[in-house]
XYZ file of C-alpha atoms in Angstrom:
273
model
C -2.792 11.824 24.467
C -3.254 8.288 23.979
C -6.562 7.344 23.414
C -7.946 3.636 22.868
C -11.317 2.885 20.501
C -11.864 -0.263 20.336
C -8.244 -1.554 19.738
C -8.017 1.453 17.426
C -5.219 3.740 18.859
C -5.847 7.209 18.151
C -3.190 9.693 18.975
C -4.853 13.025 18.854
C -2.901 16.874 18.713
C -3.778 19.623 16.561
C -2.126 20.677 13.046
C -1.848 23.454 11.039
C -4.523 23.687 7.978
C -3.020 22.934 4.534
C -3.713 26.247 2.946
C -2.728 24.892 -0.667
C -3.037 21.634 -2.586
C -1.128 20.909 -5.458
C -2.733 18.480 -8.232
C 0.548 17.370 -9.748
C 1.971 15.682 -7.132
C 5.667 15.512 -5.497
C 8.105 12.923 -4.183
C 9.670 15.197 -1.300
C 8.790 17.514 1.589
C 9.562 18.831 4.678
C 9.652 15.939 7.421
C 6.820 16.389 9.628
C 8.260 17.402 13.406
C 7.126 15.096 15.839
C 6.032 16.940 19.445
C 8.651 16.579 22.276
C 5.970 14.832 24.557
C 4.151 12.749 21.462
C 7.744 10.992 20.734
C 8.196 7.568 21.595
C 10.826 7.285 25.223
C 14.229 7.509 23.860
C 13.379 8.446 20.406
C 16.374 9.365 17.858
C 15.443 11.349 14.560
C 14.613 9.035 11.811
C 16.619 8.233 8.541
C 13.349 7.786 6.188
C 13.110 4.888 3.902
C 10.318 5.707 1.922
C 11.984 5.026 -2.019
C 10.508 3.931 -5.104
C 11.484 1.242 -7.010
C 10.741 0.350 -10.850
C 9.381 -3.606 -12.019
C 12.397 -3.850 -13.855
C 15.099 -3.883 -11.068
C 12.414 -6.135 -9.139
C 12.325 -8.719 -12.080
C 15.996 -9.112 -14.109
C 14.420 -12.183 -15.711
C 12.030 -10.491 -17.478
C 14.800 -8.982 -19.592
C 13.818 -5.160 -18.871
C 11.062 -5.133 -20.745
C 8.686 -5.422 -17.584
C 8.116 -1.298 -17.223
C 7.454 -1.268 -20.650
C 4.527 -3.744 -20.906
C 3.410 -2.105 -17.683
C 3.346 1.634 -18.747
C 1.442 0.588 -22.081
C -0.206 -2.707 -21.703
C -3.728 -2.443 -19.964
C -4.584 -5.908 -20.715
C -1.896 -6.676 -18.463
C -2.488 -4.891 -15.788
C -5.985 -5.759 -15.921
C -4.993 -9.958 -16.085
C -2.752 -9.464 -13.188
C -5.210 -8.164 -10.981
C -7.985 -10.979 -12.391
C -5.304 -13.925 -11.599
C -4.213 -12.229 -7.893
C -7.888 -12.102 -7.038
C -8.335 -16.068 -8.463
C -5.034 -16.752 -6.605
C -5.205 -14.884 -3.356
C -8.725 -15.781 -2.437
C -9.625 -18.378 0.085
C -12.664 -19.980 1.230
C -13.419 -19.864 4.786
C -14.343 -23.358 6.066
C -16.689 -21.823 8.440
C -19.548 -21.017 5.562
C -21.456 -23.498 4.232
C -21.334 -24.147 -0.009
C -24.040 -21.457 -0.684
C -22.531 -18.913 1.221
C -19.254 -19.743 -0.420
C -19.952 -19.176 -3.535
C -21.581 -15.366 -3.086
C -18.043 -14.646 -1.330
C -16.350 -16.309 -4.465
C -18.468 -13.955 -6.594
C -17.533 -10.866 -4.859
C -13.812 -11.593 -4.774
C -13.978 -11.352 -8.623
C -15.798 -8.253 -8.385
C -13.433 -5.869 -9.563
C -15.040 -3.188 -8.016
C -14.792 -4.341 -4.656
C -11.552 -4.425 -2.321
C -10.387 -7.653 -1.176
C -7.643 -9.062 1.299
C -5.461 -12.128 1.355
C -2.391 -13.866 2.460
C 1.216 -14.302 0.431
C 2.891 -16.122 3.696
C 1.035 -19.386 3.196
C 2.054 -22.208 1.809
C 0.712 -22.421 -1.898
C 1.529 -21.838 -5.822
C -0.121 -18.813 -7.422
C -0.801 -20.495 -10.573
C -3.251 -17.904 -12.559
C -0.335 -14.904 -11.682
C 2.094 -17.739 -13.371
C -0.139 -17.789 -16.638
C -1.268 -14.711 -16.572
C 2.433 -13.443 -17.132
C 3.044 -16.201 -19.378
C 0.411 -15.052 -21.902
C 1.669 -11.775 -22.154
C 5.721 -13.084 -22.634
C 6.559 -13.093 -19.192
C 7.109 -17.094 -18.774
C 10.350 -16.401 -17.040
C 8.371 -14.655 -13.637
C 6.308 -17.277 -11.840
C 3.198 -16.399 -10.386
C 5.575 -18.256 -7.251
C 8.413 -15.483 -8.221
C 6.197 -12.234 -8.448
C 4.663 -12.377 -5.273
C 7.524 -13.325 -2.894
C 9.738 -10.933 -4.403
C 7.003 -8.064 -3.617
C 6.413 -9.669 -0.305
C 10.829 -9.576 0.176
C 10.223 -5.988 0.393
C 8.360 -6.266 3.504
C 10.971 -8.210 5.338
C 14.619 -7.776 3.894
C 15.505 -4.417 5.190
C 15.457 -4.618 8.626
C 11.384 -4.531 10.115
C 10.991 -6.050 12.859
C 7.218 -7.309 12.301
C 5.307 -8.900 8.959
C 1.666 -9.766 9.196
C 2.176 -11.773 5.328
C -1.323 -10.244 4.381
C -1.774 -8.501 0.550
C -4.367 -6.569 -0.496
C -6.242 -5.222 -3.309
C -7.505 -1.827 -2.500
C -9.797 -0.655 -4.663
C -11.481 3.018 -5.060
C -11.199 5.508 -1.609
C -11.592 4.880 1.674
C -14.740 6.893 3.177
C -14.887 10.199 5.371
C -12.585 13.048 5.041
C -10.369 13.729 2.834
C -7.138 12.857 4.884
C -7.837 10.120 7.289
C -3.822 10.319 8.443
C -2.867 7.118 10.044
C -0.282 4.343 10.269
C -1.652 0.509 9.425
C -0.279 -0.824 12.968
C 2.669 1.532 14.104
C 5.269 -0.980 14.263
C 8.408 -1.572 13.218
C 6.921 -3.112 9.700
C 7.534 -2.543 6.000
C 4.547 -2.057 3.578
C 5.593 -1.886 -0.449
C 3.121 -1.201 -2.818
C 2.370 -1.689 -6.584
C 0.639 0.777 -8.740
C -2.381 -0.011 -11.537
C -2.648 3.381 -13.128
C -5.822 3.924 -14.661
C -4.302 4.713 -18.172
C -1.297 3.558 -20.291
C 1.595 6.106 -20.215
C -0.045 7.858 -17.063
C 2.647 9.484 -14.935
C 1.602 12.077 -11.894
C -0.011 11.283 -8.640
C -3.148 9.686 -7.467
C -2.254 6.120 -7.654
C 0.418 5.634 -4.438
C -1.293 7.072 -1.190
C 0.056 10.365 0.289
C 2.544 10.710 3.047
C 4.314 12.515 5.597
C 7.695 11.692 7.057
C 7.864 11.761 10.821
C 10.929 13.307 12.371
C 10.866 10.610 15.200
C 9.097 7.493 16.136
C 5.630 7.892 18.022
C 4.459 5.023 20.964
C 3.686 2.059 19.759
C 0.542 1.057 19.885
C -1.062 -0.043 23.334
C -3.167 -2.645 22.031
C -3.363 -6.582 21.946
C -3.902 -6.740 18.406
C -1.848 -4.414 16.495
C -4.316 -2.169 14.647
C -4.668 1.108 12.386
C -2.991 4.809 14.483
C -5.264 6.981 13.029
C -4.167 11.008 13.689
C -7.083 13.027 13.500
C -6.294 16.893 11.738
C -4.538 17.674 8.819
C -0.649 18.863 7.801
C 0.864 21.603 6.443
C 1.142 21.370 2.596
C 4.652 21.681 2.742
C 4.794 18.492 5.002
C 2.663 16.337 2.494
C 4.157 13.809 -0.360
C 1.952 13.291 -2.731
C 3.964 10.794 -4.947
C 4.124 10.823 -8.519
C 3.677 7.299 -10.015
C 5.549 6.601 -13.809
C 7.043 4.271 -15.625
C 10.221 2.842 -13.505
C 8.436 3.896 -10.279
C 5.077 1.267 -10.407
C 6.906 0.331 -6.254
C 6.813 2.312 -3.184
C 8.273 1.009 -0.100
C 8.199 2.981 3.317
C 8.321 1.811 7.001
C 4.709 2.121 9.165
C 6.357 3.957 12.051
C 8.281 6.332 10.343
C 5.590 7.762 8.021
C 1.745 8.418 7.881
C -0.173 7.909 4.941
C -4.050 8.813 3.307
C -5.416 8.616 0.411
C -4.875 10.357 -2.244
C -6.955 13.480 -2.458
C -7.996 12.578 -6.269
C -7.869 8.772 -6.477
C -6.972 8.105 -10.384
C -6.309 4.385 -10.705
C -8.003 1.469 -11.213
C -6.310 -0.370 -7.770
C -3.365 -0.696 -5.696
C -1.599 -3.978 -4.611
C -0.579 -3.619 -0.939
C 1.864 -5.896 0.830
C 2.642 -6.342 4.224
């Protein structure tokens, strides 16, 4: 059943309760298969694309020393998300100078969420310096992002909506809120800030389940969250274990669902679309 909420699509069947949950996470499972009558007309089973990829292969210039400074450099980590948040923010001509500057204030808030674009036309100077400082001159602020955002749009989606976000902390309500960010044919990569240096296991990249065929898009104007309301057999769930030479995942909106982690242990997670 199809059901529309406010140009939130909701596809709604019942699932099997997990009857396990494993704390130290896994990068494979069984693909999730989709209902006869919940498949989209003329569906073919997928070939999943979810994969991992490590800073390194991402960034040649920076001379493989990129995972490195990742895995132990906090200071890093923690500049990187300071400069995207100076870079990435935008003030909204509709407020007036007051307003503005509480907005400016919360963007820096590092406790906070926020969402920007990386298709518009601009430098991102404080990523530039940022990576500079720590001995990264070679990556441009310019370089970093649009080689993240090249993930969303070199392997064959169909749809980009240029947005990046940093999400920060867990989403509210139960503990799987299963759903798809607009259930098109649309690439979404990911970078990790684990919450310690030398951390490796999961709770940094969300969770997800591999679907064995494509559902119905969504029937709405604006493309918007397919949220799947239940939960999924344990031996259906990917919980994926960030390390060093895996700080990237990359999987394709249609072919997956995703939640948050059940144990959230990071400090934030870039996503592009």
């Amino acid at each position: 059943m199809v059901e529309s909420r406010g140009g939130w699509a909701s596809l709604l069947f019942v699932l099997v309760l997990a009857t396990r949950v494993s704390r130290h996470g896994r990068s494979h499972a069984l693909v999730f298969s989709v209902p006869s009558d919940m498949r989209a007309p003329g569906a073919k089973e997928l070939a999943h694309r979810t994969r991992f990829l490590s800073l390194d292969s991402l960034y040649p210039e920076a001379g493989g020393r990129l995972c490195d400074a990742w895995d132990q450099n906090a200071q890093l980590r923690l500049d990187i998300r300071k400069a995207g948040r100076e870079d990435f923010y935008e003030d909204n001509p509709r407020f007036d100078a007051k307003k503005l500057k509480t907005l400016k204030a919360i963007s820096r808030d590092l406790g906070s969420s926020l969402m920007g674009y990386w298709d518009r036309d601009r430098p991102f100077p404080a990523l530039g310096e940022a990576l500079g400082d720590h001995g990264f001159a070679e990556v441009s602020g310019e370089l970093f992002v649009s080689r993240m955002a090249g993930l969303c749009t070199g392997d064959g989606g169909e749809h980009t909506f240029g947005s990046w976000m940093e999400i920060v902390g867990r989403p509210r309500g139960s503990d799987h809120a299963w759903h798809q960010d607009s259930g098109l044919v649309q690439d979404t990569a990911m970078l990790g800030f684990p919450k310690d240096n030398g951390y490796e296991g999961e709770g940094v990249f969300s969770h997800v389940v591999e679907l064995s065929h494509r559902m119905p898009e969504p029937e709405t104007e604006v493309p918007g969250p397919v949220v799947i309301d239940g939960r999924f057999p344990e031996e259906n769930v990917i919980r994926p274990v960030y390390a060093k030479g895996r700080e990237i995942i990359v999987y394709r909106d249609c072919d997956v669902l995703h939640s948050a982690p059940d144990k959230v242990i990071r400090d934030c997670l870039w996503r592009f679309m």
